[in-house]
Amino acid sequence: MRSRYHTIVLVTILLFLLQSCSSEHKPHASFYYWKSTFRLSKTDSSYLAQLQVKQINVKFFDVDWNFEAGKALPVAEIRFTEQVPNELSIIPTIFITNRTMVQIPVSQVSDLATKITTKIRSIADSNHLSIKEIQLDCDWSGKSREKFFLLASLVKKNISRQSIQLSATIRLHQLKYIGRAGIPPVDKGILMFYNMGSLDGRGTDNSILDLNIARQYLRRLKDYPLPLDIALPIYQWVVLQREGQVINLLTNVSVEALHDTLHFKPITQKKFRVRESHYFHSLYLYRGDELRLEEISLSQLQESADLLNPIVNQSEPHILFYYLDEKNLTRYAPEDLQKVVNHFR
Amino acid sequence: MYPYQDLESCADGDWDGWTLSRFFNPELTNQPFFEPLYFSFDRLYDDSWEESPAFRRSENLAEWTTFTENKAKTNDIENLVYKASRKEIQAIKTYLSNPATPLSATLQNNSMVKYLIQKKDAATVDYLIFAKTCEPFALEGDDWTVETKQVNPQIIKLISKAEQTYQTEQNPFLKLRYAYQGIRLAHYVRSYAKAISLYDKLVAPLNTESPIKYWALGHKAGAIRRSGQNNALAAYLFSVVFDKSESKRINSYYSFSITNDADWQKVLSMCKSNHEKATLHFLRAIQPDNLKLEEMKNIYILDPTSEYLDILLVREINKYEVKKSMKSEDLNTFEKGSAGLKAFIFKVVSEGKNKNKALWTLALGYTDYLAGNVAEARKTFAQLPASSQTKEVKQQIETFELMIQLAELQKIDAASEERLYQAIKKTKSEPLQSLMVGAFARLYKKQGEAAKEFLSANDIYSLRTSPNAQLIEQLIAFTDKASKTTYEKELLAKIDKTTPKDVLLEMKATFLLRADKLDEAEQIFSKLTYKYEDIEGIPTQDQLKDCHECVEGSSEHFSKLQLIQQIKALKKQAADTDKAKALDATYKLGAIYYNTTYFGFAWRAMDYYRPYGFSSVSADDYTDCSRALEYYTKAAELAKQAGNKEIAAKSLFMAAKCEQNNYYLLKAPKNDSYYEGLPPSYAPVDRKYFTQLKQQYATTQFYSKARQECFYLNQFTR
């Protein structure tokens, strides 16, 4: 009798544990690759291996509106200088500028959809890549929404015959104002959990990641009608301000470069003023310009994961770090990034 | 996903109204070919520079006109050189060798064709055939196709032919063009070394200043840059093309790129004159958001007579105007910076080296005006001698003088209003008229002339969507004013061109109707000659589910006057001793008062505009369901007393709708102003009438039907 009772208790506990386990998330680490030449460094490969990354989103090309030609044209097409490792799956990602979708006449959208899918196939075939998913990245607005959604539906139609899925990036404001922004006609989305604050630094210390701001946008995440993966930032940038206005963003600027006291005067630990006009990272800086460094700490990433975990709306989300680059990676140990991913369990 | 895409996506807006703030005329620079570089709102955000095909062709057409000894018309040249097909030009060649061959009337009537025939100029015709043959290939490649390593052999042949024919052709005009065709093709098929060597071998020795030389130079520069050989040289060459070829200015601006100090120094060292160096500074200056003043100072040191200074000056002032009119957030910063601009302008004027003294003097005065020093501004303008004043300068001075008068105005009466209005209207300047309207409006406000102040910035639509009884009375009084100025008549026409008073009275009566002041409203409506459109539908019609467009196209309609009369009659009937009649009238009154709110189909009886989404509803919209609620609850009680459970149930349901509407208006948490985000309430305190309906009439047919059709009732009563 007693042993039968114990069996029942044990089975009950086991069932309970199984139940609990099955309700946890099973997150997978991934990355965005955003450079125009595909070449994985040793560091890149090492991080991919340690984080057991099975797929990465690779930007194949941008689409921008060419005012002179009066049409949408591809730019910054990727070049594969080495073979993609067999164990790594590639998701071609196409960045489409909002102004493309604003400018393009409705009558040209179908042709653009065809051109995009044909070009993706061409690049994939030339590099022996098997594609299971394509992603469109466009920060559509009220003016471009209908045309972008039309484009997405036509791309989806083009690729559905090969059983290829279509995903789209979803920005925080598109999550919050879902009525106004609409839901793109795709199979899944990826929430871009960055670029939240005002670039001029008002109301935030960090326009890339500010959780106080982010919280205001997340109420609808759990109910969003598309399954959502999450993209987290591991990049840093320098915001250039001139006469009170944000002028540009400089990426790939090392902190050491800003400590060049000949050209820059530190105002705070992260703010610098230009001493003399000169070229810097392909931009011309004028005396008096201000540069503000913004970067993401590990603890901020962990806090982001803790904030998002309870409201992530699918059981096996991909957690993509934006973007794969040695300069970004070496600021975090692989095990630290793994911990961030594990925060989504 | 570029991090900085949010900058770009914020530039989604377009605003045509910015030109209303531009008073400083860029044409004062006397440089029409710099028109694409005039300041514009779009350029503030680095959007398009639009350039018409005509602009791009103008230099080439001018050369062809000279070539034909001015005997061919520009249109005809354009038709032949740019639009005619290869076949048509071949037909001219055939005609030249055999005049018996028929030639189309279009070609026969073309003055350039006539010239070529008269001159028996087979060589030029051969060239045009060659150009048409090259045309289909002279594209920068279809960027959508993945790059192939094979070059089309036809193109190689054409490049070769261009080179060979160049050698045998005697006419330098045609030699240059053959060279250009070859270089362009070589560039576009990515034979960069060939494009560069063709230029050096074929064009450079010609010693010409033809714009086609610079078109070819642009291709050489492009080839150098794309081959990655020498970015500094490429940048230098693009700057030369920018300077020398008006029609390639935009292309070369986009192509000019210097990214580091070393290259900048290299390019400077390549310059053969201060003017060339000034061009580099100009190209840097017109990059979006770059600091013009610093570059202007650099240009001034190099070449104080440079016309680039004029262009940059006008751009900076136009930018100042836009920021001021938009009350741009960085205006304070800009104004601090503009002190430096003013000091620089003063220096240029006093040193007298610049050729366009009038422009700079006007600019100096205008910066005083923009800073609010109108007296100083006037003094400066007075320094310009009449003899130096071209038509554009005179017009500019006249504009500034009127602007100063508007700025100095402390009060306005009929005489000053009429004088200024007529003077400004004569200029036909939209910005000036807009400025006048704003200046007058501020004074009307100061002087308590509410009607005129309102009409300065608003029209009948604004009044209809934001009812204001006092303002309507003031406007009505304004229509009765005995003697009106021209401007006052223009203001009233914004209400209505013929019967503004009646339109206002109709509005007054509508808002009285809304306030349930039926007798007053009836009195006005009955005397009006102006009739607002009838409302579709039957006002007492039941609508269990709200609908607003369901009566469109209905043959039934009623006027507001008829509605008032019906309400009055029903109210009388509602007090009848016959309970059945009283119940009927009471329920119908509930229906009328519901249907004429925002929520009903007859909302046009009480309002002129209905926001599309609930999230846009404001206090100006007629959403008050209290009268409807009052009558529905009364009807429920009367029906209950009469033992009419079905009507009682229906009345309570309609009362519940009123209750729900009030919940959303008053109590529901405001959630990003999106209706779909407002959660319904099932708390009994918010569902009093559903509770009564369930408790008392659950056995009625109406209840059963309502539960099927109404999701909220269904959920509440589960």
XYZ file of C-alpha atoms in Angstrom, chain A residues 51-277:
227
model
C 26.949 29.298 -28.933
C 25.852 26.360 -31.097
C 24.481 28.655 -33.735
C 22.715 26.769 -36.519
C 21.493 29.644 -38.639
C 22.371 33.262 -39.239
C 20.580 36.073 -41.033
C 22.811 37.449 -43.755
C 22.046 40.677 -45.523
C 22.142 39.874 -49.209
C 21.554 43.419 -50.441
C 19.704 46.652 -49.785
C 16.969 48.071 -51.928
C 16.886 51.836 -52.201
C 15.055 54.284 -54.396
C 17.207 55.806 -57.105
C 15.752 59.230 -57.804
C 17.750 59.699 -60.960
C 16.630 56.405 -62.444
C 13.140 56.695 -60.998
C 13.121 53.145 -59.731
C 14.150 50.844 -56.915
C 17.648 49.448 -57.299
C 19.715 46.990 -55.305
C 22.784 48.316 -53.562
C 25.551 46.916 -51.406
C 25.186 43.374 -52.693
C 26.992 40.766 -50.665
C 30.040 38.991 -51.985
C 30.823 35.541 -50.665
C 34.584 35.177 -50.542
C 34.429 31.796 -48.891
C 32.078 28.882 -48.694
C 29.472 28.960 -45.979
C 30.078 26.112 -43.501
C 27.719 23.203 -44.126
C 26.405 23.241 -40.604
C 25.312 26.855 -40.906
C 22.003 27.759 -42.474
C 21.647 31.165 -44.102
C 18.534 33.307 -44.027
C 18.875 35.941 -46.765
C 17.797 39.282 -45.383
C 16.922 42.210 -47.600
C 16.928 45.705 -46.197
C 14.429 47.909 -48.004
C 14.502 51.628 -47.317
C 11.208 53.144 -46.334
C 11.606 55.774 -49.015
C 11.646 53.012 -51.621
C 8.193 51.944 -50.543
C 6.994 55.535 -50.297
C 8.220 56.448 -53.776
C 7.466 53.285 -55.704
C 4.249 53.369 -57.706
C 1.870 50.513 -56.906
C 2.247 49.332 -60.488
C 5.967 48.603 -59.940
C 5.598 46.609 -56.714
C 4.972 43.287 -58.407
C 8.050 43.692 -60.584
C 10.114 44.570 -57.517
C 8.906 41.456 -55.710
C 9.982 39.341 -58.660
C 13.348 41.049 -58.906
C 14.029 40.585 -55.211
C 13.244 36.888 -55.209
C 15.110 36.275 -58.466
C 18.193 38.042 -57.192
C 18.100 36.141 -53.899
C 17.878 32.858 -55.777
C 20.743 33.896 -58.060
C 23.015 34.729 -55.182
C 22.004 31.600 -53.284
C 22.539 29.361 -56.306
C 25.898 30.930 -57.134
C 27.043 30.129 -53.611
C 25.366 26.740 -53.232
C 23.088 27.828 -50.449
C 19.880 26.059 -49.597
C 17.282 28.561 -48.446
C 14.407 27.844 -46.112
C 13.529 31.337 -45.052
C 13.829 34.877 -46.421
C 13.531 37.996 -44.335
C 12.421 41.472 -45.348
C 13.639 44.342 -43.219
C 11.764 47.588 -43.728
C 10.725 50.227 -41.251
C 7.457 50.860 -43.007
C 5.405 53.911 -42.163
C 1.803 54.919 -42.600
C 2.627 56.134 -46.075
C 4.381 52.997 -47.190
C 2.460 50.382 -45.286
C 0.076 49.239 -47.997
C 2.778 48.952 -50.628
C 5.175 47.167 -48.340
C 2.484 44.706 -47.324
C 1.698 44.161 -50.982
C 5.362 43.539 -51.678
C 5.557 41.069 -48.807
C 2.507 39.175 -49.989
C 3.904 38.926 -53.514
C 7.316 37.794 -52.303
C 5.606 35.211 -50.135
C 3.637 33.977 -53.110
C 6.823 33.726 -55.170
C 8.651 31.628 -52.593
C 5.848 29.534 -51.206
C 6.170 27.075 -54.064
C 9.605 26.151 -52.760
C 8.312 25.883 -49.198
C 10.360 28.883 -48.168
C 9.063 30.909 -45.263
C 8.920 34.661 -45.171
C 9.704 36.725 -42.094
C 9.848 40.441 -41.434
C 11.450 42.680 -38.879
C 9.083 44.305 -36.412
C 10.101 47.461 -34.651
C 8.908 48.440 -31.224
C 6.652 51.204 -32.460
C 5.009 48.772 -34.868
C 4.298 46.509 -31.920
C 2.860 49.271 -29.795
C 0.748 50.920 -32.456
C -0.382 47.714 -34.025
C -3.646 49.190 -35.243
C -1.927 51.921 -37.138
C 1.094 49.895 -38.234
C -0.749 46.753 -39.187
C 0.628 43.238 -39.289
C 2.674 42.296 -42.318
C 1.459 39.262 -44.283
C 4.423 37.052 -43.363
C 4.927 33.784 -41.532
C 6.873 35.181 -38.628
C 8.549 38.265 -37.308
C 11.603 39.343 -35.444
C 11.342 42.016 -32.833
C 14.140 44.533 -33.070
C 14.767 45.282 -29.449
C 16.899 48.351 -29.924
C 16.885 51.931 -31.252
C 14.373 53.052 -28.687
C 15.396 56.431 -27.532
C 15.871 59.803 -29.106
C 19.158 60.072 -30.942
C 19.747 63.551 -29.602
C 19.998 62.023 -26.144
C 16.931 63.738 -24.750
C 15.134 61.636 -22.199
C 17.641 58.837 -22.364
C 21.248 57.993 -21.690
C 21.309 55.444 -24.452
C 19.182 55.633 -27.542
C 20.106 52.067 -28.535
C 18.787 50.332 -25.446
C 16.800 52.026 -22.725
C 14.600 49.640 -20.788
C 12.510 52.396 -19.246
C 11.448 53.358 -22.724
C 11.201 49.752 -23.904
C 8.699 48.822 -21.221
C 6.174 51.235 -22.683
C 6.186 49.292 -25.923
C 5.950 45.735 -24.753
C 2.435 45.331 -23.464
C 1.283 43.725 -26.675
C 4.199 41.386 -27.281
C 2.534 38.276 -25.917
C -0.581 38.795 -28.037
C 1.173 39.709 -31.247
C -0.384 37.499 -33.898
C 2.915 36.443 -35.446
C 5.484 34.258 -33.708
C 8.361 36.563 -32.848
C 12.066 35.999 -32.514
C 14.108 38.615 -30.674
C 17.042 40.691 -31.919
C 19.327 42.216 -29.302
C 22.041 44.797 -29.896
C 25.702 44.160 -29.327
C 26.930 47.069 -31.422
C 28.041 50.479 -30.387
C 27.936 53.739 -32.279
C 28.882 57.349 -31.995
C 26.173 59.959 -32.434
C 27.382 63.076 -34.206
C 25.625 66.293 -33.252
C 26.178 69.625 -34.861
C 24.628 72.887 -33.697
C 22.184 70.942 -31.569
C 21.072 68.545 -34.287
C 21.842 64.901 -34.783
C 23.673 64.693 -38.089
C 24.922 61.181 -38.441
C 25.859 57.954 -36.770
C 29.312 56.492 -36.927
C 29.713 52.787 -36.496
C 32.952 50.879 -36.050
C 34.518 53.724 -34.152
C 36.855 52.512 -31.477
C 36.802 54.198 -28.098
C 40.565 54.709 -28.495
C 39.999 56.858 -31.570
C 37.915 59.240 -29.483
C 40.711 59.585 -26.982
C 42.810 61.315 -29.618
C 43.224 64.560 -27.715
C 44.622 66.315 -30.749
C 41.227 66.159 -32.399
C 38.792 65.582 -29.548
C 38.224 67.118 -26.181
C 36.429 64.905 -23.662
C 33.380 66.534 -22.066
C 32.270 63.463 -20.118
C 33.326 59.834 -20.209
C 31.188 59.305 -23.292
C 30.919 62.766 -24.822
C 33.583 64.505 -26.862
C 33.903 67.804 -28.664
C 35.792 68.268 -31.926
C 38.747 70.570 -31.509
C 39.594 71.153 -35.172
C 37.662 70.433 -38.357
